[in-house]
Short mmCIF file of C-alpha atoms and ligand atoms in Angstrom, two decimals:
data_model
loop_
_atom_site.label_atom_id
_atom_site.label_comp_id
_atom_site.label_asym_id
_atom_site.label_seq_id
_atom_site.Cartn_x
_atom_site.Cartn_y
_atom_site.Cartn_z
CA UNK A 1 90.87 113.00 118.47
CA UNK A 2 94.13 111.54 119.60
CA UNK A 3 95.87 111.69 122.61
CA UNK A 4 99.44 110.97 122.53
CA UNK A 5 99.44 107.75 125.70
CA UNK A 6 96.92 106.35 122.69
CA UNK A 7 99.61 105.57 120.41
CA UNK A 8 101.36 102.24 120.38
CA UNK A 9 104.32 104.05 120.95
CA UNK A 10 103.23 106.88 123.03
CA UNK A 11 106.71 107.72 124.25
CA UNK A 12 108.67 107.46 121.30
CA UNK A 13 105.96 109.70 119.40
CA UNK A 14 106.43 112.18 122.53
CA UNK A 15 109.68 112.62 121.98
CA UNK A 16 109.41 112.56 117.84
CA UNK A 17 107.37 115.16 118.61
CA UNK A 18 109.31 117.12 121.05
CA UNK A 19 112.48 117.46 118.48
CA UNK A 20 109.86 118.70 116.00
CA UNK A 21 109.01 121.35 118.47
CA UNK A 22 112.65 122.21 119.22
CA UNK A 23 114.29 122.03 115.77
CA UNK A 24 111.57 124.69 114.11
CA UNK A 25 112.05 127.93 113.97
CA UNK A 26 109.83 129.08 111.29
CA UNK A 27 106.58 128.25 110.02
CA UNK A 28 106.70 125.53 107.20
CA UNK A 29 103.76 123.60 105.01
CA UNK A 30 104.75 120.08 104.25
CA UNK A 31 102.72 117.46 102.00
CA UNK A 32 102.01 114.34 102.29
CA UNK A 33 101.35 112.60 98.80
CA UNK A 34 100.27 109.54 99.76
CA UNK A 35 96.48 108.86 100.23
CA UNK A 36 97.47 106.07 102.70
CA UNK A 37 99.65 108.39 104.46
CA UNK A 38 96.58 111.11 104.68
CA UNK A 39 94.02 108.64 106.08
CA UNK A 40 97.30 107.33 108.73
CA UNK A 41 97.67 111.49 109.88
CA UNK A 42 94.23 112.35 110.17
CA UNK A 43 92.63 108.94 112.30
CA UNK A 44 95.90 109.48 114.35
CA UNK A 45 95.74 113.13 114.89
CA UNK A 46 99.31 113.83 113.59
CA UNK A 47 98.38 117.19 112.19
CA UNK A 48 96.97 118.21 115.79
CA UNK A 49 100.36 116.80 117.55
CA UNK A 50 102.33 119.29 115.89
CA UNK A 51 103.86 122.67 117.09
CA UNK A 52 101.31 124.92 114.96
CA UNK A 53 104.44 126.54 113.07
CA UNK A 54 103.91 123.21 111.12
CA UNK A 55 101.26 122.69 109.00
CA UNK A 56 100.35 119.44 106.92
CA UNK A 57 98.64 119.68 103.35
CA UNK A 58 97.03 116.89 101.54
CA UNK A 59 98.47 115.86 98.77
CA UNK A 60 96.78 114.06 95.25
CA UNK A 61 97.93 110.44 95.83
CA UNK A 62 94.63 109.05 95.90
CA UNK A 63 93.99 107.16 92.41
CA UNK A 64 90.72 106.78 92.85
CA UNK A 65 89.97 110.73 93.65
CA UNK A 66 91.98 111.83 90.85
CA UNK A 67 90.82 109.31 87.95
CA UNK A 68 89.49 112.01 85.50
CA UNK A 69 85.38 112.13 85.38
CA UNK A 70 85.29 111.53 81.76
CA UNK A 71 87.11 108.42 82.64
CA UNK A 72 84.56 107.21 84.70
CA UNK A 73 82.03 108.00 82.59
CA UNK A 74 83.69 106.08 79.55
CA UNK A 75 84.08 103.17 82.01
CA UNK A 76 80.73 103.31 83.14
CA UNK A 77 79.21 103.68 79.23
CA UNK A 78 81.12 100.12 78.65
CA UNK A 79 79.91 98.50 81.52
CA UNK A 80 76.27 99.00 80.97
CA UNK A 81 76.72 97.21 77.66
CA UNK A 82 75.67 93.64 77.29
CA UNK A 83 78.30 92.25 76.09
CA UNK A 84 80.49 92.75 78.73
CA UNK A 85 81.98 91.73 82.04
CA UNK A 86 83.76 94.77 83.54
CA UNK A 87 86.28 94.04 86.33
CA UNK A 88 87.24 97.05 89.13
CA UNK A 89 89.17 97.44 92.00
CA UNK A 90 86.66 97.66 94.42
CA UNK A 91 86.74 101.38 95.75
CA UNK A 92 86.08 102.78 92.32
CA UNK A 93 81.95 100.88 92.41
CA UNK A 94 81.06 104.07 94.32
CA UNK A 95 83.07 107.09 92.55
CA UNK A 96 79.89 108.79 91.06
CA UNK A 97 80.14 109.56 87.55
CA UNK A 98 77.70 112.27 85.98
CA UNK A 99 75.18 109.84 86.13
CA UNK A 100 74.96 107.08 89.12
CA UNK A 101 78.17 104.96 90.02
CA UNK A 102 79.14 101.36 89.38
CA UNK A 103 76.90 99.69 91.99
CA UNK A 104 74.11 101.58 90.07
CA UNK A 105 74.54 99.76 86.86
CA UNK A 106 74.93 96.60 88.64
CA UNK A 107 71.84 97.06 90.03
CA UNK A 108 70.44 97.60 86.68
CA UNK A 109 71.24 94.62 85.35
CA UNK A 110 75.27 95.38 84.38
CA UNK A 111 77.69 92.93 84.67
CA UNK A 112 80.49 94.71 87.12
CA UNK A 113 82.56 92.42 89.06
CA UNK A 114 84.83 93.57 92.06
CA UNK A 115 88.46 91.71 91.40
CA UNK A 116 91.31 91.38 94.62
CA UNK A 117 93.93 91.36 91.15
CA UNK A 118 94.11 92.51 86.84
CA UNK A 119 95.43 88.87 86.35
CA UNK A 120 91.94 87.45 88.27
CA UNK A 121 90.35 88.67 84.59
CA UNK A 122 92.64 86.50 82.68
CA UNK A 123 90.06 83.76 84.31
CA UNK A 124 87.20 85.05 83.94
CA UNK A 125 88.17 86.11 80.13
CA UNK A 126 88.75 82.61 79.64
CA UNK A 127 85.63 81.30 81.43
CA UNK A 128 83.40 83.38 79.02
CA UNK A 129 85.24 83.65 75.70
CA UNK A 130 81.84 84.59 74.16
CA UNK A 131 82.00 87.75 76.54
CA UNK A 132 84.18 90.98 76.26
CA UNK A 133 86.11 91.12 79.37
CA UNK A 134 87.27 95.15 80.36
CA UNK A 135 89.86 95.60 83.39
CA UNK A 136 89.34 99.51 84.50
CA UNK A 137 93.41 99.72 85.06
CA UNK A 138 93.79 103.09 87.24
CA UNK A 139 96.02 103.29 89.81
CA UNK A 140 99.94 105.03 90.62
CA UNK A 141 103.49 103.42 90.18
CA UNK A 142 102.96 100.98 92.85
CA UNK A 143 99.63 99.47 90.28
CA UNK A 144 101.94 99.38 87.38
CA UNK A 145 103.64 96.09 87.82
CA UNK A 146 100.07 94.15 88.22
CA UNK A 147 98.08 95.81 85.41
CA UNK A 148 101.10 95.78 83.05
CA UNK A 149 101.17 91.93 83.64
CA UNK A 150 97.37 91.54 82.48
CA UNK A 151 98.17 93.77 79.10
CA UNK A 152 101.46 91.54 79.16
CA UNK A 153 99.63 87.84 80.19
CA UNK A 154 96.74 88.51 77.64
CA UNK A 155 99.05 88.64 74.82
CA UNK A 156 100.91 85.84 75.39
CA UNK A 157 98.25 83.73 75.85
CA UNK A 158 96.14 85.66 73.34
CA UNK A 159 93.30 86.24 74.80
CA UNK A 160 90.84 88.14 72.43
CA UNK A 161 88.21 89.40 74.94
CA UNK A 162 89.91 90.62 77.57
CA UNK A 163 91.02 94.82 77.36
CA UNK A 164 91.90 97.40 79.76
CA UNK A 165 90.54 100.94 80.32
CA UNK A 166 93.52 103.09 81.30
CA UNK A 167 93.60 105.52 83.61
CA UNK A 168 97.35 105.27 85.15
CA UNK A 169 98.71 108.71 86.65
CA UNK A 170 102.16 109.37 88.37
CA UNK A 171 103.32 110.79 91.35
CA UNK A 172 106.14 113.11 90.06
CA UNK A 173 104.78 115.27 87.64
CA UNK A 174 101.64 116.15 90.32
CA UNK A 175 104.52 117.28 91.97
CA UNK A 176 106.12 119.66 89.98
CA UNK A 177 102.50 120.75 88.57
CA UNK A 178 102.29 121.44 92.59
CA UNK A 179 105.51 123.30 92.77
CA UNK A 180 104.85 125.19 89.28
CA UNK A 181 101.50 126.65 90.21
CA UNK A 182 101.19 130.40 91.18
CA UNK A 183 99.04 129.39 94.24
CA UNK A 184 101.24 127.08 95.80
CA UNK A 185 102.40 126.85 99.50
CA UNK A 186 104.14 123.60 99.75
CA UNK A 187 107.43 123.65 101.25
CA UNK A 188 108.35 120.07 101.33
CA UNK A 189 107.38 116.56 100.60
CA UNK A 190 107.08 113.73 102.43
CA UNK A 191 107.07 111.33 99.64
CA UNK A 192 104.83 108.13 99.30
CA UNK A 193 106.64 104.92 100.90
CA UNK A 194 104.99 102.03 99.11
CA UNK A 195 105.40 103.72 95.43
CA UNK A 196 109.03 103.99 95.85
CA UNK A 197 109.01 100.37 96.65
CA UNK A 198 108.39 99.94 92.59
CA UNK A 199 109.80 102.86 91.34
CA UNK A 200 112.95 103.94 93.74
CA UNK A 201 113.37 107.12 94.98
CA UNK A 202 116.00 108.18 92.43
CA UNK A 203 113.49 110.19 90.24
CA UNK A 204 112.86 112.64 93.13
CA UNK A 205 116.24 113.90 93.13
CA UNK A 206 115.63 116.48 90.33
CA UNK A 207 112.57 117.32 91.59
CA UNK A 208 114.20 118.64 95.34
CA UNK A 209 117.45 120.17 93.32
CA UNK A 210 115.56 122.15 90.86
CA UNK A 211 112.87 123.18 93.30
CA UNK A 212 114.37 123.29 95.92
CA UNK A 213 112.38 121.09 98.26
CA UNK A 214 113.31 118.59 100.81
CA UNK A 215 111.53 115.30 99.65
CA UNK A 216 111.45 112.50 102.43
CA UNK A 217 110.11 109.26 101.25
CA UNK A 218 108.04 108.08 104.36
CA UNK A 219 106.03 105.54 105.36
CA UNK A 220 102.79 105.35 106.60
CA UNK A 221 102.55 104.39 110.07
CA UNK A 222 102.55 107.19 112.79
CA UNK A 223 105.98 106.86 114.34
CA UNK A 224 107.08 107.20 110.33
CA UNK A 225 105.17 110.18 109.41
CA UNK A 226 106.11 111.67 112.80
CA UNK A 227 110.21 110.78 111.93
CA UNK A 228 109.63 112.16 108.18
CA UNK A 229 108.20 115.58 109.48
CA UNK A 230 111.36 115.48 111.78
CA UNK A 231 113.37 115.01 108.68
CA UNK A 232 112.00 117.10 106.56
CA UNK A 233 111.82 120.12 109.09
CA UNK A 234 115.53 119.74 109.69
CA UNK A 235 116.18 120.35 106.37
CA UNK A 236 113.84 123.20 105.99
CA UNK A 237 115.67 124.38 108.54
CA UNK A 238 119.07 123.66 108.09
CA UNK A 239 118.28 125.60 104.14
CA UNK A 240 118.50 121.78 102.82
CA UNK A 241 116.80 120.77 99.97
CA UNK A 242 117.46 116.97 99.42
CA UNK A 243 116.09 113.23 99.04
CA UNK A 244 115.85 111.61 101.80
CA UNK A 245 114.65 107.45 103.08
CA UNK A 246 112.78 107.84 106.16
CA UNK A 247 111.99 104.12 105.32
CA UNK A 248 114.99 102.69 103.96
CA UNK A 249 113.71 99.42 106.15
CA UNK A 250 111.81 98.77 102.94
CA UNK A 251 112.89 100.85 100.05
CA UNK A 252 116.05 100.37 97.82
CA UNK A 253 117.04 103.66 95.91
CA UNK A 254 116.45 101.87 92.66
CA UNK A 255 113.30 100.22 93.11
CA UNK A 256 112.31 97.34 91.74
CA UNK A 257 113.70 96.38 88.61
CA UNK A 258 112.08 93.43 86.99
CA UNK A 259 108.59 95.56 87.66
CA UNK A 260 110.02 98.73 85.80
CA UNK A 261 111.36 96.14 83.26
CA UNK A 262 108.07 94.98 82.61
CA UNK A 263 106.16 98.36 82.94
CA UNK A 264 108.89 99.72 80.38
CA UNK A 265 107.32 96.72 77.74
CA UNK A 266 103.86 97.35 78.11
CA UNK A 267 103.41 101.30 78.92
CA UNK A 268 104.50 104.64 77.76
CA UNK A 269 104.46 107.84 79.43
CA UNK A 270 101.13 110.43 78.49
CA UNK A 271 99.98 113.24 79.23
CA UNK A 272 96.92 112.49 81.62
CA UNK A 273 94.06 114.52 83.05
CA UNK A 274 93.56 114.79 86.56
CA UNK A 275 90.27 115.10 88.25
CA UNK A 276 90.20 118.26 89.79
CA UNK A 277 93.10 119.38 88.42
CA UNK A 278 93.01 119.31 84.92
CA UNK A 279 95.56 118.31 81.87
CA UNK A 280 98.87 117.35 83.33
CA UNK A 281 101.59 116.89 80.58
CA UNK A 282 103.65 113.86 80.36
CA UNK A 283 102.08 112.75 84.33
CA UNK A 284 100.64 108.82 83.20
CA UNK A 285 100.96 105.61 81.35
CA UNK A 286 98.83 104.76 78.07
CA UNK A 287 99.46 101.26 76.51
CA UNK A 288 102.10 100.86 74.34
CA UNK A 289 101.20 100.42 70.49
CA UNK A 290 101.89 96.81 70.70
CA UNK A 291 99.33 96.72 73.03
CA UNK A 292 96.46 98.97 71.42
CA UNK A 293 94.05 95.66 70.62
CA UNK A 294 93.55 95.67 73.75
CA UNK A 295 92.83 99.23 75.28
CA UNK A 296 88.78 99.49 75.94
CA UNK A 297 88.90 103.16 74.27
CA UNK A 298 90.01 101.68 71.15
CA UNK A 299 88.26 98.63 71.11
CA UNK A 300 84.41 100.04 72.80
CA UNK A 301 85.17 103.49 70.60
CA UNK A 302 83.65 105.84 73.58
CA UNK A 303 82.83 109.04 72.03
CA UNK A 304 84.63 111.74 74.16
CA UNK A 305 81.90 112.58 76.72
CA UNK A 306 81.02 115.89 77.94
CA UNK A 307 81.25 116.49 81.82
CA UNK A 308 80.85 118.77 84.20
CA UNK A 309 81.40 118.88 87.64
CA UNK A 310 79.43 120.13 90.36
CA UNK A 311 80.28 123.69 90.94
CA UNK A 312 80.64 123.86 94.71
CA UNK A 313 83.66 120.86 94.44
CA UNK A 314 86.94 122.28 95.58
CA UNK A 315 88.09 119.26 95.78
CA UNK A 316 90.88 120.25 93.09
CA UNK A 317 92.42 122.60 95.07
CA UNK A 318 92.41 120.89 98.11
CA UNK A 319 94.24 117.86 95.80
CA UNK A 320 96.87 120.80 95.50
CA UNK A 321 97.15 121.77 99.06
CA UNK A 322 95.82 125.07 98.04
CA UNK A 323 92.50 124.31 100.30
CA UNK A 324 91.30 121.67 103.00
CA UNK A 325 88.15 120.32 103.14
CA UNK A 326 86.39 122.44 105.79
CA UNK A 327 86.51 125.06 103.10
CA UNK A 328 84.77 123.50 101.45
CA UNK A 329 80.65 124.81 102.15
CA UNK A 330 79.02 121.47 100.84
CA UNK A 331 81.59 119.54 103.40
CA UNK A 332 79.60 117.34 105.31
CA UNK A 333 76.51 118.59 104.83
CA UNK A 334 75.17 118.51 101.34
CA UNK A 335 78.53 115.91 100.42
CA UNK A 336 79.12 112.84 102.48
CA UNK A 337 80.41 109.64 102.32
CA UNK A 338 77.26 108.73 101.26
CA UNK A 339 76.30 110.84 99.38
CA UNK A 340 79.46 112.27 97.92
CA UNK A 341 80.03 115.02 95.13
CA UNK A 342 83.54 114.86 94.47
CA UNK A 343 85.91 112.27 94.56
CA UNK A 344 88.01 113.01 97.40
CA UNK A 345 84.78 111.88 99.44
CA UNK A 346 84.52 108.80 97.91
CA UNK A 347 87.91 107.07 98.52
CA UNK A 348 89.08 106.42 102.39
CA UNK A 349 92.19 107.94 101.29
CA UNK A 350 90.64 111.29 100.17
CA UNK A 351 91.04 113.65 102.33
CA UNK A 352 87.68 114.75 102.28
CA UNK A 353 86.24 111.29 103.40
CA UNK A 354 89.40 110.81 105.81
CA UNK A 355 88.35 114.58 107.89
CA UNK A 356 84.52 113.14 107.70
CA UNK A 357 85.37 109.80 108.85
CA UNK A 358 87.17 110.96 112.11
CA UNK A 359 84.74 113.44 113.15
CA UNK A 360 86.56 116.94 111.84
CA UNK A 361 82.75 117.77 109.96
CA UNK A 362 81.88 118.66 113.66
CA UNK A 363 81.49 122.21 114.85
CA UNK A 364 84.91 123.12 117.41
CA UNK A 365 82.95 123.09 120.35
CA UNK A 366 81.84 119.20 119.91
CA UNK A 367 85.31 118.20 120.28
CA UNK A 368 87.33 117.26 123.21
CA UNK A 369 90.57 119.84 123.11
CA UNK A 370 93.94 118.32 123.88
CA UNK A 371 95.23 121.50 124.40
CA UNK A 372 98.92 122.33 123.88
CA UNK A 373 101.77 120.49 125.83
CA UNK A 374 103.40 122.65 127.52
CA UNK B 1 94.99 101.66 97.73
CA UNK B 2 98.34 102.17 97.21
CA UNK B 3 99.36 100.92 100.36
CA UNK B 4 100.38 96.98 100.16
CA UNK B 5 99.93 94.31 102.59
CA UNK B 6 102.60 92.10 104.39
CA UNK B 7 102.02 87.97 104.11
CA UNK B 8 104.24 85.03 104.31
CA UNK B 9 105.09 82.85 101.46
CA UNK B 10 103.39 79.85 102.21
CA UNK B 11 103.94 77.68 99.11
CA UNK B 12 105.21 78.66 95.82
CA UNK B 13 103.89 77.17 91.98
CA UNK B 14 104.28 77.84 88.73
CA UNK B 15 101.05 78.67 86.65
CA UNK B 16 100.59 80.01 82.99
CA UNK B 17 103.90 80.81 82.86
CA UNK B 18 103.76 83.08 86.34
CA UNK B 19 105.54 82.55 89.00
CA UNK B 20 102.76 81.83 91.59
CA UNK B 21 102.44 81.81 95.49
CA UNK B 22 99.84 81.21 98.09
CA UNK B 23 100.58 84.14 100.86
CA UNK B 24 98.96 83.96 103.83
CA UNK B 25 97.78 87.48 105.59
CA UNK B 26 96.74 87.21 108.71
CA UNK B 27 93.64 84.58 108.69
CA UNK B 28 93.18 85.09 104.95
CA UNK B 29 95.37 82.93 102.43
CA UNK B 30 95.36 84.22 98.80
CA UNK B 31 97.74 83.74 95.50
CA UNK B 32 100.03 86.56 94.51
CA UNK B 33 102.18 86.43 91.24
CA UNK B 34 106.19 86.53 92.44
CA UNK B 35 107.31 87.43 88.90
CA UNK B 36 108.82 90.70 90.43
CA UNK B 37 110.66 89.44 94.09
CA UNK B 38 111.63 85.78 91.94
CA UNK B 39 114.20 85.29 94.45
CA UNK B 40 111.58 84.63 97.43
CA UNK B 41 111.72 81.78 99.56
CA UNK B 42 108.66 79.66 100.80
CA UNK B 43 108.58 80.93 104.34
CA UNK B 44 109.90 84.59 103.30
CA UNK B 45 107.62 87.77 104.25
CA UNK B 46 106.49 89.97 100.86
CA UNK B 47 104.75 93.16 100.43
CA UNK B 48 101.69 92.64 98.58
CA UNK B 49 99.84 95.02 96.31
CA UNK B 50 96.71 93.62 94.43
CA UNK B 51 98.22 90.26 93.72
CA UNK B 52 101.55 91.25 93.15
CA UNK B 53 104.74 90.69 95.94
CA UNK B 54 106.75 94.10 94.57
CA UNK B 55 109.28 93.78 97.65
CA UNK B 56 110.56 91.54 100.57
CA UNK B 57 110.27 92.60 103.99
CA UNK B 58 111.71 90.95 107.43
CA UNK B 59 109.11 89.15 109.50
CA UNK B 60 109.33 92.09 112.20
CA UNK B 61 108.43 94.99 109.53
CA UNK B 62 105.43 92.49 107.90
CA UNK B 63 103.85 92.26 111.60
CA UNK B 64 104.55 95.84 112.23
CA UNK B 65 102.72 97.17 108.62
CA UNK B 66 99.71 94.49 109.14
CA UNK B 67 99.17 95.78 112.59
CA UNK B 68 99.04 99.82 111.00
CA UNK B 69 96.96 98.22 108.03
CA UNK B 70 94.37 96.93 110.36
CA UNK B 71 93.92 99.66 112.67
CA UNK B 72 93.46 101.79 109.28
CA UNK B 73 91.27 99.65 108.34
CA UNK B 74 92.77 99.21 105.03
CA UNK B 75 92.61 95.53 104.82
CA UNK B 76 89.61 94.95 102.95
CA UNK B 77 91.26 94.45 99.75
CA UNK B 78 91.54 90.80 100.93
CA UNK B 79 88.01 90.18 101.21
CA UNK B 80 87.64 90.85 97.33
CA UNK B 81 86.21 87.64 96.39
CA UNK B 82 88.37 84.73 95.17
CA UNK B 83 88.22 83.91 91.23
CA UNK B 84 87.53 80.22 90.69
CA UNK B 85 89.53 78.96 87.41
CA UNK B 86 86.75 77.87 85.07
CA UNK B 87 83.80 78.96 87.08
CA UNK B 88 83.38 82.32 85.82
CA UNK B 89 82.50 83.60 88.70
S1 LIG C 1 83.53 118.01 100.66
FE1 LIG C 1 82.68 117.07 98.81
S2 LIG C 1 82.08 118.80 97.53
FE2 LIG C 1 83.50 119.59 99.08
S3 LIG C 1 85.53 119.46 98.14
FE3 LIG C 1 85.24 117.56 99.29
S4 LIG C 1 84.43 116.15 97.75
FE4 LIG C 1 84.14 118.21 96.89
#
């Protein structure tokens, strides 16, 4: 645990926090989306700095935890075939599917490769043209501009090996499927910083009129989160309910626009399933029909598989900010990091993994308390 | 791993039609595709996402998000291994 003189900043984050304290009146619950944002709170404590009136939920911006499990299981069907290369980001080796992960087909003889970028399977396509070459392409907004430019690149220079396996969600619609649901208790968003550097901020403005809801696109570092919770509890107080930059130092309302140019070409907006969560309508890309030769689902033909998770998982409600994870009974015992059950231990940006990493799976009387400033 | 990571243009090149740099990060130098931010400048600071630039910072906000990257740990991204052209590998 934290203590404030441990932050970089410690005074300015003293005082951040002290205008929290005096501005709210009321008790509020405020998501964060952002999984980066989520790991950033919890290793720094943020949630334990705050006047207890204010209460942070975890939100679903983790692609990794929320790629669907059939998904994985498709991608993990293709990969143990022998005709194929299949290239990942490499968080999603360990996601377990319903049977073993990544590493374990690689380890039985499948050819998975770990890539820093889509476009690094352009090279390897061309390397091994006797080879199919399958991108798994999951990811938010912010992913959109690279993985549109492999669909986009292997046309051009048409490449006849090389597909991708989509699994491409969006950050809005989780939102208002958030915001619809009978169970929810989110108040107030503080929106995710480096998705809004593709995709502007713009499209959160209906979101916070016809909800209601202050939405604060934040960044990730603590002073940032602190100033967005500042922001965003002003509003809440003030009756508010509108779009605000915390981190206009790097965000333009707009976006980028050659990115959504090219994301426009290649992708169209689908419903998508989230793990956890289930069917969300209109929330992801798919590939555009100019682009079906060379989507993996049409080109492999994976049967729809039949999944189930395990039962004790909650980690769909805690996507939601309906739970957290110590609600959870398998939370750091039976599930792990290394041995995890659900997705949101897999990921570092899950908040699952993020309360086991920093110690929160121990009992209250192992920790040090901070205590409250008076 | 939506977060992306500052660098500095260090040279800029054109290849299969993309518009290329190498961008160094901290110790690490790798290329990134400036198709999106066309406008950088050899020298400029970018924000980096899986090979992509998809903004342009200043120099001060590029130290300032490496530092919060590191002590998040959330570098490792970099160490993915490099893709030789024509080896395959
Ligand atoms: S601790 Fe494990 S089993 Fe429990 S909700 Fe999190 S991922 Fe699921």
């Amino acid at each position: 645990m934290k203590y404030l003189d441990e932050y970089r900043d410690g005074d300015i984050a003293a005082k951040l926090v002290e205008r929290i304290r005096r501005v709210q009146t009321k008790p509020w619950v405020i998501m964060e989306v952002c999984g980066g944002q989520t790991h950033s709170i919890v290793k720094n404590g943020i949630d334990h700095l705050l006047p207890k009136g204010v209460e942070l939920v975890h939100g679903p911006g983790c692609p990794v935890c929320v790629t669907p499990l059939e998904m994985i299981d498709k991608a993990h069907a293709i990969a143990r075939r022998p005709d194929v290369i299949f290239c990942s980001f490499g968080d999603m080796l360990r996601v377990p599917g319903s049977d073993g992960d990544l590493f374990t087909i690689r380890s039985q003889g499948g050819d998975v490769r770990i890539v820093y970028s889509p476009i690094d399977c352009l090279k390897i396509a061309r390397a091994n043209p006797d080879r199919q070459v399958v991108f798994f392409a999951i990811g938010f907004e912010t992913t959109a501009p690279a993985n549109a430019m492999l669909a986009w690149q292997a046309r051009e220079m048409g490449l006849k090996n090389i597909s991708l396996l989509v699994s491409h969600v969006l950050v809005p619609p989780a939102m208002e499927a958030i915001l619809s649901s009978p169970e929810n208790r989110v108040q107030a968003f503080l929106g995710p910083g480096h998705v809004c550097a593709v995709v502007g901020y713009r499209e959160y403005e209906p979101l916070a009129a016809r909800f209601h809801v202050p939405i604060v696109v934040t960044g990730f570092e603590p002073l940032d989160i602190l100033e967005g919770i500042l922001m965003v509890v002003e509003q809440l107080e003030e009756g508010r309910a509108e779009v605000e930059n915390q981190y206009s130092r790097v965000l333009a309302r707009g976006g980028n626009r050659p990115a959504q140019d090219l994301i426009g070409k290649v992708f169209e907006i689908s419903d998508r399933k989230w793990r956890g969560v289930g069917t969300i309508a209109q929330s992801g890309f798919r590939l555009r029909d100019e682009f079906r030769e060379f989507d993996a689902e049409h080109r492999f033909r994976v049967a729809a598989i039949d999944v189930s998770e395990p039962e004790i998982c909650i980690a769909g409600q805690i996507l939601q900010g309906i739970k957290k994870p110590h609600d959870c009974a398998a939370f750091g015992t039976l599930c792990t990091p290394q041995h995890p059950l659900g997705a949101t231990m897999v990921s570092a940006e899950g908040a699952c993994a993020a309360y086991y990493a920093y110690g929160r799976h121990l009992k209250e009387s192992d920790l040090v308390s901070i205590g409250e400033p008076s | 791993m939506c977060l992306a990571i500052p660098g500095r243009v260090v040279e800029t090149f054109t290849h299969e039609g993309m518009h290329m740099a190498r961008v160094q990060f901290g110790g690490v130098t790798r290329e990134a595709c400036l198709d999106y931010v066309p406008e950088t400048q050899v020298g400029e600071y970018v924000l980096v996402h899986v090979g992509f630039a998809i903004s342009r910072v200043d120099e001060e906000e590029a130290q300032r998000t490496y530092q919060a990257l590191a002590e998040l740990d959330q570098l490792a991204e970099l160490e993915a291994p490099v893709v030789e052209e024509g080896s395959g590998a």
